[in-house]
Coordinates of C-alpha atoms in Angstrom, one line a residue:
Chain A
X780 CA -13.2 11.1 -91.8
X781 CA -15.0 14.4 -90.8
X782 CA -14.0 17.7 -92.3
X783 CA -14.7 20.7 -91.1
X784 CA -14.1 23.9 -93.3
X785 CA -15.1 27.6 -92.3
X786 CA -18.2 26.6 -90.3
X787 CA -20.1 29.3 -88.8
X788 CA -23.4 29.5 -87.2
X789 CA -25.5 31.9 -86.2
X790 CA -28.0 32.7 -83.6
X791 CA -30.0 35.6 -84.9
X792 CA -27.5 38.2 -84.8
X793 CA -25.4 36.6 -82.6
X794 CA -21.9 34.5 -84.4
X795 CA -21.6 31.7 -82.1
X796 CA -19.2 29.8 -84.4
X797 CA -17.1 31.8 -86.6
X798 CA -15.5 29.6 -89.4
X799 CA -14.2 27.1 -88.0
X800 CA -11.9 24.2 -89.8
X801 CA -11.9 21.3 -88.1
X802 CA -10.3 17.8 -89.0
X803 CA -10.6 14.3 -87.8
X804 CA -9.1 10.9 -88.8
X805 CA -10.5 7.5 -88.2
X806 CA -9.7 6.1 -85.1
X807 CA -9.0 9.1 -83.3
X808 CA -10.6 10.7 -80.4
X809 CA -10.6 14.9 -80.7
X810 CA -11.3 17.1 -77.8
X811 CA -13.1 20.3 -78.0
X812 CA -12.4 22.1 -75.4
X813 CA -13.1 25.7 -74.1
X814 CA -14.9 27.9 -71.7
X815 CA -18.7 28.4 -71.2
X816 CA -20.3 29.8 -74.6
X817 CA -17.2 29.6 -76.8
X818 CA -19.8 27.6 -79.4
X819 CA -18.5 23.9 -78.2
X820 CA -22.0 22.7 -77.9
X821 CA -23.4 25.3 -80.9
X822 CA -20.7 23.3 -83.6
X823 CA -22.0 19.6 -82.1
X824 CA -25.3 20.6 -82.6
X825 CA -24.4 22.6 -86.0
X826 CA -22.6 18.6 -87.1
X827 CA -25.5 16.9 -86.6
X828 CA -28.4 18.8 -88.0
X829 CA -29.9 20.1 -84.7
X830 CA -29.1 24.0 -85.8
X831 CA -28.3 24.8 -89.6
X832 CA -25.1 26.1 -90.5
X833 CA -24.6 30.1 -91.7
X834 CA -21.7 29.0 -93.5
X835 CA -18.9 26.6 -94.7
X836 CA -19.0 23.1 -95.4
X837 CA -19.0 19.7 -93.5
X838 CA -17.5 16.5 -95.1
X839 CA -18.1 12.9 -93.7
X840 CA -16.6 10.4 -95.4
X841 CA -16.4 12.0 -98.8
X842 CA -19.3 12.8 -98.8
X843 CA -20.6 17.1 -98.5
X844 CA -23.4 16.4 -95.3
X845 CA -23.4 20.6 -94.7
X846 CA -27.4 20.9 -94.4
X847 CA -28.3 17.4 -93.6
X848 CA -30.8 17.1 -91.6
X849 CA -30.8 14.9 -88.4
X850 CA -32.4 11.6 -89.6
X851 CA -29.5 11.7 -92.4
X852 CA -27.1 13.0 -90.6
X853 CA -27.6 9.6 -88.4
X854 CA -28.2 7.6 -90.7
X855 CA -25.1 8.3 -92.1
X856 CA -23.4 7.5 -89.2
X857 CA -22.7 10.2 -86.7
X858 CA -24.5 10.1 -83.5
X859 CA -24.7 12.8 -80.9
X860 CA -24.5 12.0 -77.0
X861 CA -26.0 15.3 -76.4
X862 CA -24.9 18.1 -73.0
X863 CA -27.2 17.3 -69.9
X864 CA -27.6 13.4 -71.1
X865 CA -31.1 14.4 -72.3
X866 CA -32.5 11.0 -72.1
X867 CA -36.2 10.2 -72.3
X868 CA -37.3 10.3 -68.3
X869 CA -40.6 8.7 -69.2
X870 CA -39.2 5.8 -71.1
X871 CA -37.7 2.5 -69.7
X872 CA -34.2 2.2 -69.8
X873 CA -34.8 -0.3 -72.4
X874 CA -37.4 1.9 -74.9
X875 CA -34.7 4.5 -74.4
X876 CA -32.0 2.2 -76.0
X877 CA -34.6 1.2 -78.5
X878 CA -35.1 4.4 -79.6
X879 CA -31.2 5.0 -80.3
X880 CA -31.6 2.7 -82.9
X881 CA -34.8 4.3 -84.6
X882 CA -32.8 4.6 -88.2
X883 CA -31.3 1.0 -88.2
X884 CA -32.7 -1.3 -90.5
X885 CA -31.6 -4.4 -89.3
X886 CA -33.5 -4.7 -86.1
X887 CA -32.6 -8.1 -85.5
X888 CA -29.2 -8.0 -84.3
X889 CA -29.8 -5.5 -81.9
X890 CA -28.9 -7.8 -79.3
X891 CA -25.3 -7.5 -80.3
X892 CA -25.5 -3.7 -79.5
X893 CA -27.3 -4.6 -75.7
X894 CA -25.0 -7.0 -75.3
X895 CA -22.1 -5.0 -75.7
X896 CA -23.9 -1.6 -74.2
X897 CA -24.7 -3.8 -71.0
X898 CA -21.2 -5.2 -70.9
X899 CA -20.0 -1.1 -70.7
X900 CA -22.7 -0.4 -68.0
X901 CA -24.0 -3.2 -66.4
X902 CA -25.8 -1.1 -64.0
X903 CA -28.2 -0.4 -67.0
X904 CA -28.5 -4.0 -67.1
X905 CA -29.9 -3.8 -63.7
X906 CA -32.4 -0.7 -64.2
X907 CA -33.7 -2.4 -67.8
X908 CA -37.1 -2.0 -67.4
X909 CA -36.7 1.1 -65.0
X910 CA -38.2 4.6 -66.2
X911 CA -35.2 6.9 -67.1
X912 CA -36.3 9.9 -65.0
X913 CA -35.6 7.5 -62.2
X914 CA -32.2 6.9 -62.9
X915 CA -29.2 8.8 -60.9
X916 CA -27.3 11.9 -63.0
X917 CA -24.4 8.8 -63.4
X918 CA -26.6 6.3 -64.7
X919 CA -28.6 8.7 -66.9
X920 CA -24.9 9.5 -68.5
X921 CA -24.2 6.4 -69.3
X922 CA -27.4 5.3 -70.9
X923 CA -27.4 8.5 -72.8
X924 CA -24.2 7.2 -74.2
X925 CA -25.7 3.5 -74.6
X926 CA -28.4 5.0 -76.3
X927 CA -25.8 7.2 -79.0
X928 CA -24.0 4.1 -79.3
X929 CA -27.0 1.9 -80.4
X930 CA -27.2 3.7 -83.5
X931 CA -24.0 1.7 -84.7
X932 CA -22.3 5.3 -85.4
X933 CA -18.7 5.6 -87.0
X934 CA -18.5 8.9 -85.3
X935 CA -19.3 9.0 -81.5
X936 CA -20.1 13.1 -80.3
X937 CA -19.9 13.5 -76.8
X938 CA -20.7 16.8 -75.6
X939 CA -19.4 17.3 -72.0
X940 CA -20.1 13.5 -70.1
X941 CA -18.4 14.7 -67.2
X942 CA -20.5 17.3 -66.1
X943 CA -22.4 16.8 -62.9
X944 CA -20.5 13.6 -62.1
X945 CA -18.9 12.4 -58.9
X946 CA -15.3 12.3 -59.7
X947 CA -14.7 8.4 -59.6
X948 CA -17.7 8.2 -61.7
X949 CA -15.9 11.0 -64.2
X950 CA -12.8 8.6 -64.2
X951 CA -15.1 5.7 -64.9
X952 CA -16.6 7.7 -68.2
X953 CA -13.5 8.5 -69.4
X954 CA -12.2 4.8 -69.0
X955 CA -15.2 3.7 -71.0
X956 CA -15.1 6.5 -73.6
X957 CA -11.1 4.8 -73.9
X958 CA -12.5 1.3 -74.4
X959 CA -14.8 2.3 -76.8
X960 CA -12.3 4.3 -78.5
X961 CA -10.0 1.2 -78.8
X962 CA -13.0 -0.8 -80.4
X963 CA -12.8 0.9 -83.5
X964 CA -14.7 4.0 -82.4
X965 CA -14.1 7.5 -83.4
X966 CA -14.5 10.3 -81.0
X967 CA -15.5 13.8 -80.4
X968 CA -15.5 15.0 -77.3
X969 CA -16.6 18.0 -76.0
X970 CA -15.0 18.7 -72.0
X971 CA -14.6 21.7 -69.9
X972 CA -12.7 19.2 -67.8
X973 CA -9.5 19.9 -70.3
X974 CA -7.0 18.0 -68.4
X975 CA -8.5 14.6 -68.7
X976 CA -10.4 15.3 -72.5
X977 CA -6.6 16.6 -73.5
X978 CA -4.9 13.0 -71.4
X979 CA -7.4 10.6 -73.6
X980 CA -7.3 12.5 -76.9
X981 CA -5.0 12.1 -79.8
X982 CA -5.4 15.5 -80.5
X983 CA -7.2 18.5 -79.3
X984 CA -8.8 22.1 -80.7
X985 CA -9.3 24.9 -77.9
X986 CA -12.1 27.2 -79.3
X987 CA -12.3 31.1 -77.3
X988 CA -15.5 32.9 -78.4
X989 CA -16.2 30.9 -81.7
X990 CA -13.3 30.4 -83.4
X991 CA -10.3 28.0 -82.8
X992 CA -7.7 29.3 -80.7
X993 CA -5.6 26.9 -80.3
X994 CA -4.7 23.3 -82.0
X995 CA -2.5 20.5 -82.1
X996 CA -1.6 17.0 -80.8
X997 CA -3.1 16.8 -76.9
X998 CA 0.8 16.1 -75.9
X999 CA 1.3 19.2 -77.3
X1000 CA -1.4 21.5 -76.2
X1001 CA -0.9 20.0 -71.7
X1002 CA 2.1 21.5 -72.1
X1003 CA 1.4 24.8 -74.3
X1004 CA 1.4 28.0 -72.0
X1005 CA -1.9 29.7 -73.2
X1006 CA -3.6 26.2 -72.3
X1007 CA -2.3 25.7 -68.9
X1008 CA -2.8 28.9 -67.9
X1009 CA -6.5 29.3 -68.7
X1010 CA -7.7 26.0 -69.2
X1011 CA -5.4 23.8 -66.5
X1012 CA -5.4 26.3 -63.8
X1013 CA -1.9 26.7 -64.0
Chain B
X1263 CA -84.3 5.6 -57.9
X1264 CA -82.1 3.5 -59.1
X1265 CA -82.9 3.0 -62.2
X1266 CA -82.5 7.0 -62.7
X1267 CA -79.2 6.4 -61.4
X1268 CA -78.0 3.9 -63.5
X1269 CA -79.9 5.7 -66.6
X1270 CA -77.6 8.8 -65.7
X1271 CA -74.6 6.6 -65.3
X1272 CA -74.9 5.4 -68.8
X1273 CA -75.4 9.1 -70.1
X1274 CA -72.6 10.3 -68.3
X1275 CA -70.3 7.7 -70.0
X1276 CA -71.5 8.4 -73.3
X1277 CA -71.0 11.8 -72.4
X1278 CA -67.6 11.0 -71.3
X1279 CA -66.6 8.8 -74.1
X1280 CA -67.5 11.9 -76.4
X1281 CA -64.8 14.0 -74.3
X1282 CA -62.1 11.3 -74.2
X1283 CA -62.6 10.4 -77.9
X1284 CA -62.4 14.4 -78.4
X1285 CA -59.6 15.3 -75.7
X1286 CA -57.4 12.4 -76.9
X1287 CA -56.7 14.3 -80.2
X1288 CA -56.1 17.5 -78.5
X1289 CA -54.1 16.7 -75.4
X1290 CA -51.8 14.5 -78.1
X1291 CA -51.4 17.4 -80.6
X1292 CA -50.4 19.3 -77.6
X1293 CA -48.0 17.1 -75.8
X1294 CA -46.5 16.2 -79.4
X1295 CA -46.2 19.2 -81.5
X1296 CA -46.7 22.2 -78.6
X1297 CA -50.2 23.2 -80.6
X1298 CA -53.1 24.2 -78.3
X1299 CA -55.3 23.4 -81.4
X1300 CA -58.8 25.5 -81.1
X1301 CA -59.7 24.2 -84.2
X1302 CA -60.2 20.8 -82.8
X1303 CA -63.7 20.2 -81.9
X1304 CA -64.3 21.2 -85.0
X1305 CA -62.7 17.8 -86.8
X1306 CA -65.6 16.5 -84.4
X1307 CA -68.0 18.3 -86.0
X1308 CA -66.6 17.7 -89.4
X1309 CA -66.7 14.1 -88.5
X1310 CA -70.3 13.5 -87.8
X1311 CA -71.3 15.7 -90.9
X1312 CA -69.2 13.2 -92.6
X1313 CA -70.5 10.1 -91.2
X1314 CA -74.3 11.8 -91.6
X1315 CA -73.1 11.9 -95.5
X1316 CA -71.7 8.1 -95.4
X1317 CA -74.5 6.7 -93.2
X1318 CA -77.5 8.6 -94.3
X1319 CA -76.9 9.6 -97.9
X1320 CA -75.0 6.7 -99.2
X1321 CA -76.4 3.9 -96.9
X1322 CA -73.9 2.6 -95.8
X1323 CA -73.7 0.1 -92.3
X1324 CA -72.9 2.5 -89.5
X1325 CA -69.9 0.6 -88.4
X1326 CA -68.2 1.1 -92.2
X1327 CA -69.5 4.7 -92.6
X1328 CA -67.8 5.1 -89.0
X1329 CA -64.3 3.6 -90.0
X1330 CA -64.4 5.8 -93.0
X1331 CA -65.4 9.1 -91.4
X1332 CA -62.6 8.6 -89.3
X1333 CA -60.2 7.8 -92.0
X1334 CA -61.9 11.1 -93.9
X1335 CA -61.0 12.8 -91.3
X1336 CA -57.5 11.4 -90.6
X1337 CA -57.0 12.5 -94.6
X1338 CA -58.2 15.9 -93.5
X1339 CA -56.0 15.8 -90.3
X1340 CA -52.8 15.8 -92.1
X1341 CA -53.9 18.5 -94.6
X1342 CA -54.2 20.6 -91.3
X1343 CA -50.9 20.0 -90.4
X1344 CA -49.1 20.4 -93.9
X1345 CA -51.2 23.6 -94.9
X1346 CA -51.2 25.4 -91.3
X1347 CA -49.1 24.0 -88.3
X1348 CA -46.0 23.0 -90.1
X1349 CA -45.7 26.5 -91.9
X1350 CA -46.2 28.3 -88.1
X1351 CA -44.4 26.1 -86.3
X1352 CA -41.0 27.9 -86.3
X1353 CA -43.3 31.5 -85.9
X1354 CA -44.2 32.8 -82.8
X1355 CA -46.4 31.1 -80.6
X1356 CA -49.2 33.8 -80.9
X1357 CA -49.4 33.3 -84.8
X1358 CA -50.0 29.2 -84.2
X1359 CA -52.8 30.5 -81.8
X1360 CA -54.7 32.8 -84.1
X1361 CA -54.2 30.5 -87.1
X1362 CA -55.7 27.1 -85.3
X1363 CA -58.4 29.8 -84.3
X1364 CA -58.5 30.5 -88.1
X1365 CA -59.5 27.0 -88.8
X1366 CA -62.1 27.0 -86.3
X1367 CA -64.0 30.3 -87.9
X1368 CA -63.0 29.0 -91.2
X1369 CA -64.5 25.6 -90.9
X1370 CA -67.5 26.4 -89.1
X1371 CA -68.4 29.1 -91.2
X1372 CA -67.9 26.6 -94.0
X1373 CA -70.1 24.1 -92.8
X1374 CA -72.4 26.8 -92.0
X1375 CA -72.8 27.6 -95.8
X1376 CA -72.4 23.8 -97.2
X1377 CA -74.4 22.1 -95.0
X1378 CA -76.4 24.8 -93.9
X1379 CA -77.1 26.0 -90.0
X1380 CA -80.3 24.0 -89.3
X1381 CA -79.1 20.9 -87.4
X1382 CA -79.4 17.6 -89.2
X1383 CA -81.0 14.5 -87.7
X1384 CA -78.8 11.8 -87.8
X1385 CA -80.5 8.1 -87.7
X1386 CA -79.0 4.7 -88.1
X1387 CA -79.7 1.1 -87.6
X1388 CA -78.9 1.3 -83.6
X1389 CA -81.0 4.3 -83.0
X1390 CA -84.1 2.9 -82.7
X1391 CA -82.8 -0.5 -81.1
X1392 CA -83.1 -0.6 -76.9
X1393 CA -81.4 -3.2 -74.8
X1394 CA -84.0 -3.3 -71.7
X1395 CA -82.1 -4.8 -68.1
X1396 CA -83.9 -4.8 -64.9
X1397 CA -85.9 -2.5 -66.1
X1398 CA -83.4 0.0 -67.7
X1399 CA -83.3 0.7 -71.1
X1400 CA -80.9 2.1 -73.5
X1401 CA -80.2 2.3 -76.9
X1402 CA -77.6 0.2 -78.6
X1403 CA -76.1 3.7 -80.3
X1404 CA -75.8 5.0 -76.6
X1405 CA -74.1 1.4 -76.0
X1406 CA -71.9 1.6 -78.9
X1407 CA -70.2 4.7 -78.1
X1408 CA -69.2 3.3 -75.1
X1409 CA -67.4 -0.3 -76.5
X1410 CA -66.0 1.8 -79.5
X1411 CA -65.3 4.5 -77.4
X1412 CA -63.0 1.7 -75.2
X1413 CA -61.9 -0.3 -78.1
X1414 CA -60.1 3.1 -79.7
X1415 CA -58.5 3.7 -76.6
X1416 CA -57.3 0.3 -76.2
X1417 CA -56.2 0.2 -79.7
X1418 CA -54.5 3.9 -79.2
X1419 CA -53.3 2.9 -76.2
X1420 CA -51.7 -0.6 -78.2
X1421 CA -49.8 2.3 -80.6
X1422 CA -48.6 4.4 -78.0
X1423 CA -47.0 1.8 -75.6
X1424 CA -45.5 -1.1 -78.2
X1425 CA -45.2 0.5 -81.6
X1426 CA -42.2 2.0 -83.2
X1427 CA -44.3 4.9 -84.3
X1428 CA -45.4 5.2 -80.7
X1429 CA -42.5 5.0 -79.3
X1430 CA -41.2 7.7 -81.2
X1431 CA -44.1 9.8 -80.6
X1432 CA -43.7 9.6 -76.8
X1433 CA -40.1 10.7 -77.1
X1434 CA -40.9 13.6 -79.3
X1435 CA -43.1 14.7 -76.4
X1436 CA -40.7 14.1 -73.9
X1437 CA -37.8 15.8 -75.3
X1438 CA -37.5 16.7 -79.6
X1439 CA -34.0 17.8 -79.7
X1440 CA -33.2 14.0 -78.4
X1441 CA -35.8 12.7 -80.4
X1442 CA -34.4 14.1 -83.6
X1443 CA -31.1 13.4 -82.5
X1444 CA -32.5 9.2 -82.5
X1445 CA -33.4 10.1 -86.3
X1446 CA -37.0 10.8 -85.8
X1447 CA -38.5 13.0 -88.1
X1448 CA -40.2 15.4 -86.6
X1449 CA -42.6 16.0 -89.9
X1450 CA -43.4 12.4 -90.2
X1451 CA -44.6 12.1 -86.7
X1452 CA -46.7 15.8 -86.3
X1453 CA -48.8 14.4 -89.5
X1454 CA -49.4 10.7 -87.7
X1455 CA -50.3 12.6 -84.4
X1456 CA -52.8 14.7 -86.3
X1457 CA -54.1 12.1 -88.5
X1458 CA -54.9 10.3 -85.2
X1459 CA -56.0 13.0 -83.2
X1460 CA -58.4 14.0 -85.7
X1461 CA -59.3 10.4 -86.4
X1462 CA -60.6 9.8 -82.9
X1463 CA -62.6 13.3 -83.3
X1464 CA -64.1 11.7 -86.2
X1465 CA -65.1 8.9 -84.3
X1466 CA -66.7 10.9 -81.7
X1467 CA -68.7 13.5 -84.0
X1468 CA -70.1 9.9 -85.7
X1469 CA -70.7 8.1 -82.7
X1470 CA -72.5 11.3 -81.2
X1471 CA -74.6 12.8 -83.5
X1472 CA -77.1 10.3 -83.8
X1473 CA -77.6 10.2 -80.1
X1474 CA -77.9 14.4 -80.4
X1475 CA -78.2 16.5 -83.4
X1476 CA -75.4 17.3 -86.1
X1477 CA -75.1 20.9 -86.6
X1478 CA -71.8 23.0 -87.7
X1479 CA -72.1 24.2 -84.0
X1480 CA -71.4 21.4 -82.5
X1481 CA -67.6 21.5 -82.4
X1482 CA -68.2 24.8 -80.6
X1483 CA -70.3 23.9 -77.8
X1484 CA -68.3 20.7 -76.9
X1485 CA -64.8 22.8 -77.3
X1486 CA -64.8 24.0 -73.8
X1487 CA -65.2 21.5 -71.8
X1488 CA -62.8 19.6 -73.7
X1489 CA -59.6 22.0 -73.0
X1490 CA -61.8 21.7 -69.1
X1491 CA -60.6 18.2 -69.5
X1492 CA -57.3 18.8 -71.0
X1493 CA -56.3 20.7 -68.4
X1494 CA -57.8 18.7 -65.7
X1495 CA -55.9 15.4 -67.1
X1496 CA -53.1 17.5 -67.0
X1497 CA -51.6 19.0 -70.3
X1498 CA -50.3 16.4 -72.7
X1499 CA -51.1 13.4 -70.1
X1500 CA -53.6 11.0 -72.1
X1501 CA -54.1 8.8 -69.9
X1502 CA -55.0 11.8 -67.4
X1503 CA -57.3 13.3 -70.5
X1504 CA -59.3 9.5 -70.6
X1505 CA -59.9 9.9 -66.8
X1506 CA -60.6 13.6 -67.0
X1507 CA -63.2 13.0 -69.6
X1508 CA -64.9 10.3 -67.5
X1509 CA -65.1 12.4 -64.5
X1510 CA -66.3 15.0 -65.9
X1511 CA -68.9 13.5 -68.4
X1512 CA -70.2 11.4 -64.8
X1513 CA -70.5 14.6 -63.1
X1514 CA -72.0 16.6 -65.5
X1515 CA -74.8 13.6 -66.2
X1516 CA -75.4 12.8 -62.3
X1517 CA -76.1 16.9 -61.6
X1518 CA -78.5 17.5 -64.8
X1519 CA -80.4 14.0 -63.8
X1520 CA -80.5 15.0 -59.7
X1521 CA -80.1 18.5 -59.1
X1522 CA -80.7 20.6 -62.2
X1523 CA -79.7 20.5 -66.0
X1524 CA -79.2 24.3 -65.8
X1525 CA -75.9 23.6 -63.2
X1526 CA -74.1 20.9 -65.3
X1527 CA -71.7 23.5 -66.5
X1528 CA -71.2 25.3 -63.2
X1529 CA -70.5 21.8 -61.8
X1530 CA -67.8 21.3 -64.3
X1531 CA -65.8 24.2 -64.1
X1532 CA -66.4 24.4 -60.5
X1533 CA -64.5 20.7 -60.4
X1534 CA -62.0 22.0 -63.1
X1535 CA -61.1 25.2 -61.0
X1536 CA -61.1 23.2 -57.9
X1537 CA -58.5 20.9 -59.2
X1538 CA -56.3 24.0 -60.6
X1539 CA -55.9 25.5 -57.4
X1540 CA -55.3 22.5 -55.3
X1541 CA -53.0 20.7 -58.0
X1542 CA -52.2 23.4 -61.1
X1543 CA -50.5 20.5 -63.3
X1544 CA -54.2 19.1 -63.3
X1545 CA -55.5 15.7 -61.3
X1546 CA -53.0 13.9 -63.3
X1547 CA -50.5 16.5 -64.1
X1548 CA -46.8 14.9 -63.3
X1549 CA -45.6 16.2 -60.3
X1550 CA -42.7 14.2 -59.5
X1551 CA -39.8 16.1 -59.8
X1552 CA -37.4 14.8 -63.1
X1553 CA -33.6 14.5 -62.5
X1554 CA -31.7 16.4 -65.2

């Protein structure tokens, strides 16, 4: 579905992602895992047009997206659940939903996507017409999701929904990032929190400093040395 | 007494309608695209040699000539934004500065030289019309600014709060990366927000200059106490900029009408540095504290 070959991206002179490949199948979810500035967040932001690419190519569904920008990039189905929720604090919980489906033509079944959104979080249910700002670090994780998911993507990126979260309310993500999963959605998650991304992925990359480190089937990497040592804290 | 009073009522909220109408544009700009726009006042200028062209010149009603000035202007608006902010926008900050400064000298100077300095009288079919209550007069143009003044606002206010394109410009102002991420484009909604800002300028230079005088200095005596009213609505804030613009257009026509024309100005920035110490996001600056 996505194809990722020798992506790098720059920051001025500095090589936050260094050719990366990177592949993912329909169906699956991927974690991305890795420390604090190993370019997790800089190769989201790179795959959906927030940051241009110094290099290598992007493929979505047969087609070459390297260079989209945003609008396209969304339009074409990939929507990005962006680090620190990012939600519009100003906006009602429902204008915030709203606006996840700026691109979609067919406004008149958004109700479907509510529906469904509100059936995930019903606490957002509750807060409809509350201002987003006002919302608690949980809730304001969850809409940012409902709001990703309003788009109607084919490819979910979730860029560390953990963070900040009480840990039942972590578990609770995690289970809902699994239903959606199950629905049909693909996923590509980004977690510092390796041992749960790794337990509800199909398959998982490690990047260290901008490149990948490490790959293979999540099974695989909870029980590889290198991982548990400086990712599991064993 | 009274009737003094009332009579400097009604100036002030011409007066302050001319702010708003002004403010709106810039405080919008700002909040939107990041611009402090110096240029701005002088789309209000701009905008009542236009209408003086439509209303005088070519005759037409003042209410058409006004709905075309400001959709002149709205032309010229976007121009501004594909020929100057959109090539800055990803240069330094002090670039966008000096190049919306730019426009300012460039456009006065050019008005200077098309339509001459001398200021232009600017009559029209409301003019010479008064509306006498209890003794007080006015003239309808003085009473037109006013209602069109608070029709735009409504109407801006309508686009703002329930439109798509509204929507969208609120959350480009509230966060772009997110905003970009919903599929907003950016370009698309910096050239509405101008077209609109400079729109309402429009408005204002039309509605104003033929209750004072159209000259190209215009835009450059009103400038200042527009960003005063910016900053006291709190930067980016329009409802704040509306009330701002009100206050201050009040205040300034209640001390020129009781105390002394010669303090209006001292009793504006005294109000504006007042506020800035006591609250430095402005009167209506957002000081609740966001959850991230």
């Amino acid at each position: 579905m996505l194809k990722i070959r020798d992506l790098s991206v720059h920051y001025g002179k500095i090589k936050a992602v260094r050719q990366i490949d990177m592949d993912i199948a329909q169906g699956e979810i991927v974690s991305l895992i890795g420390a604090n500035g190993a370019g997790k967040s800089t190769t989201l932001r790179a795959l959906s047009g927030l940051v241009k690419a110094a290099g290598g190519s992007v493929e979505f569904e047969g087609k070459d997206i390297t260079g989209w920008n945003a609008k396209s990039i969304v339009e074409a189905g990939i929507s990005h659940c962006p680090e620190g929720r990012q939600i519009f604090p100003r906006m009602t919980v429902m204008e915030n939903l709203e606006l996840g489906a700026y691109t979609r033509k067919d406004t008149k079944n958004l109700s479907v996507e509510y529906d469904r959104i509100f059936e995930y979080f019903p606490v957002l249910a509750q807060r409809r017409s509350q201002m987003g700002g006002t919302l608690s670090g949980g809730e304001q994780q969850m809409l940012a999701i409902g709001r990703a998911l309003m788009s109607k993507p084919k490819l979910l990126l979730l860029d560390e929904p953990s963070l900040g979260l009480a840990p039942l309310l972590v578990e609770k993500i995690f289970e809902i990032i699994q239903n959606i999963n199950r629905e049909g959605m693909t996923v590509l998650l980004i977690e510092q929190n390796a041992w749960q991304a790794l337990n509800i992925a199909n398959r998982g990359y490690v990047m260290e400093t901008g490149s990948v480190a490490v790959t293979g089937a999540a099974s695989e990497l909870l029980h590889n040395d290198h991982v548990r040592r400086a990712y599991l804290g064993e | 007494m009274f009737q003094e009073f009332v009579q400097q009522i009604v100036n002030g909220l011409v007066l302050g309608s001319t702010y708003a109408l002004i403010a709106l544009g810039l405080t919008m700009i700002y909040g939107i695209l990041g611009i402090v726009n110096w240029a701005h006042s002088e789309l209000y200028m701009l905008g009542a040699f236009v209408g003086v062209f439509l209303v005088v010149h070519l005759k037409l009603p003042f209410l058409l000539g006004l709905v075309l000035a400001m959709l002149v202007m709205a032309l010229f608006g976007m121009a501004m934004d594909l020929l100057v902010f959109r090539p800055l926008r990803s240069a330094p900050e002090m670039n966008m500065i000096i190049g919306t400064l730019g426009i300012s000298i460039f456009l006065v100077q050019a008005a200077v030289i098309v339509f001459s300095p001398n200021p232009v009288r600017f009559p029209t079919e409301f003019s010479d019309a008064y509306l006498s209550f209890m003794g007080i007069s006015i003239t309808l143009q003085r009473l037109m600014v006013f209602c069109v003044t608070l029709v735009l606002i409504a109407l801006l206010n309508y686009i703002i709060k329930y439109t798509t394109v509204g929507k969208a410009m609120r959350a480009c102002e509230q966060n772009r990366d997110a905003a970009k991420l919903m599929g907003i484009d950016i370009n698309r909604i910096s050239l509405i927000t101008c077209a609109i800002g400079a729109a309402l300028a429009a408005a204002a230079g039309t509605l104003v200059g033929p209750i004072f005088l159209v000259s190209p200095q215009m835009g450059l005596a009103a400038i200042s106490k527009v960003f005063a009213v910016v900053i006291l609505g709190g930067m980016g804030n329009v409802p704040g900029a509306i009330w701002a613009a009100f206050i201050l257009g009040l205040a300034e026509s209640l001390t020129a009408g009781f105390i002394s024309s010669y303090y209006k100005d001292v009793v504006t920035f005294c109000i504006l540095i007042t506020v800035l110490i006591i609250k430095p996001a402005g009167l209506f600056g957002r000081s609740q504290i966001e959850k991230v």
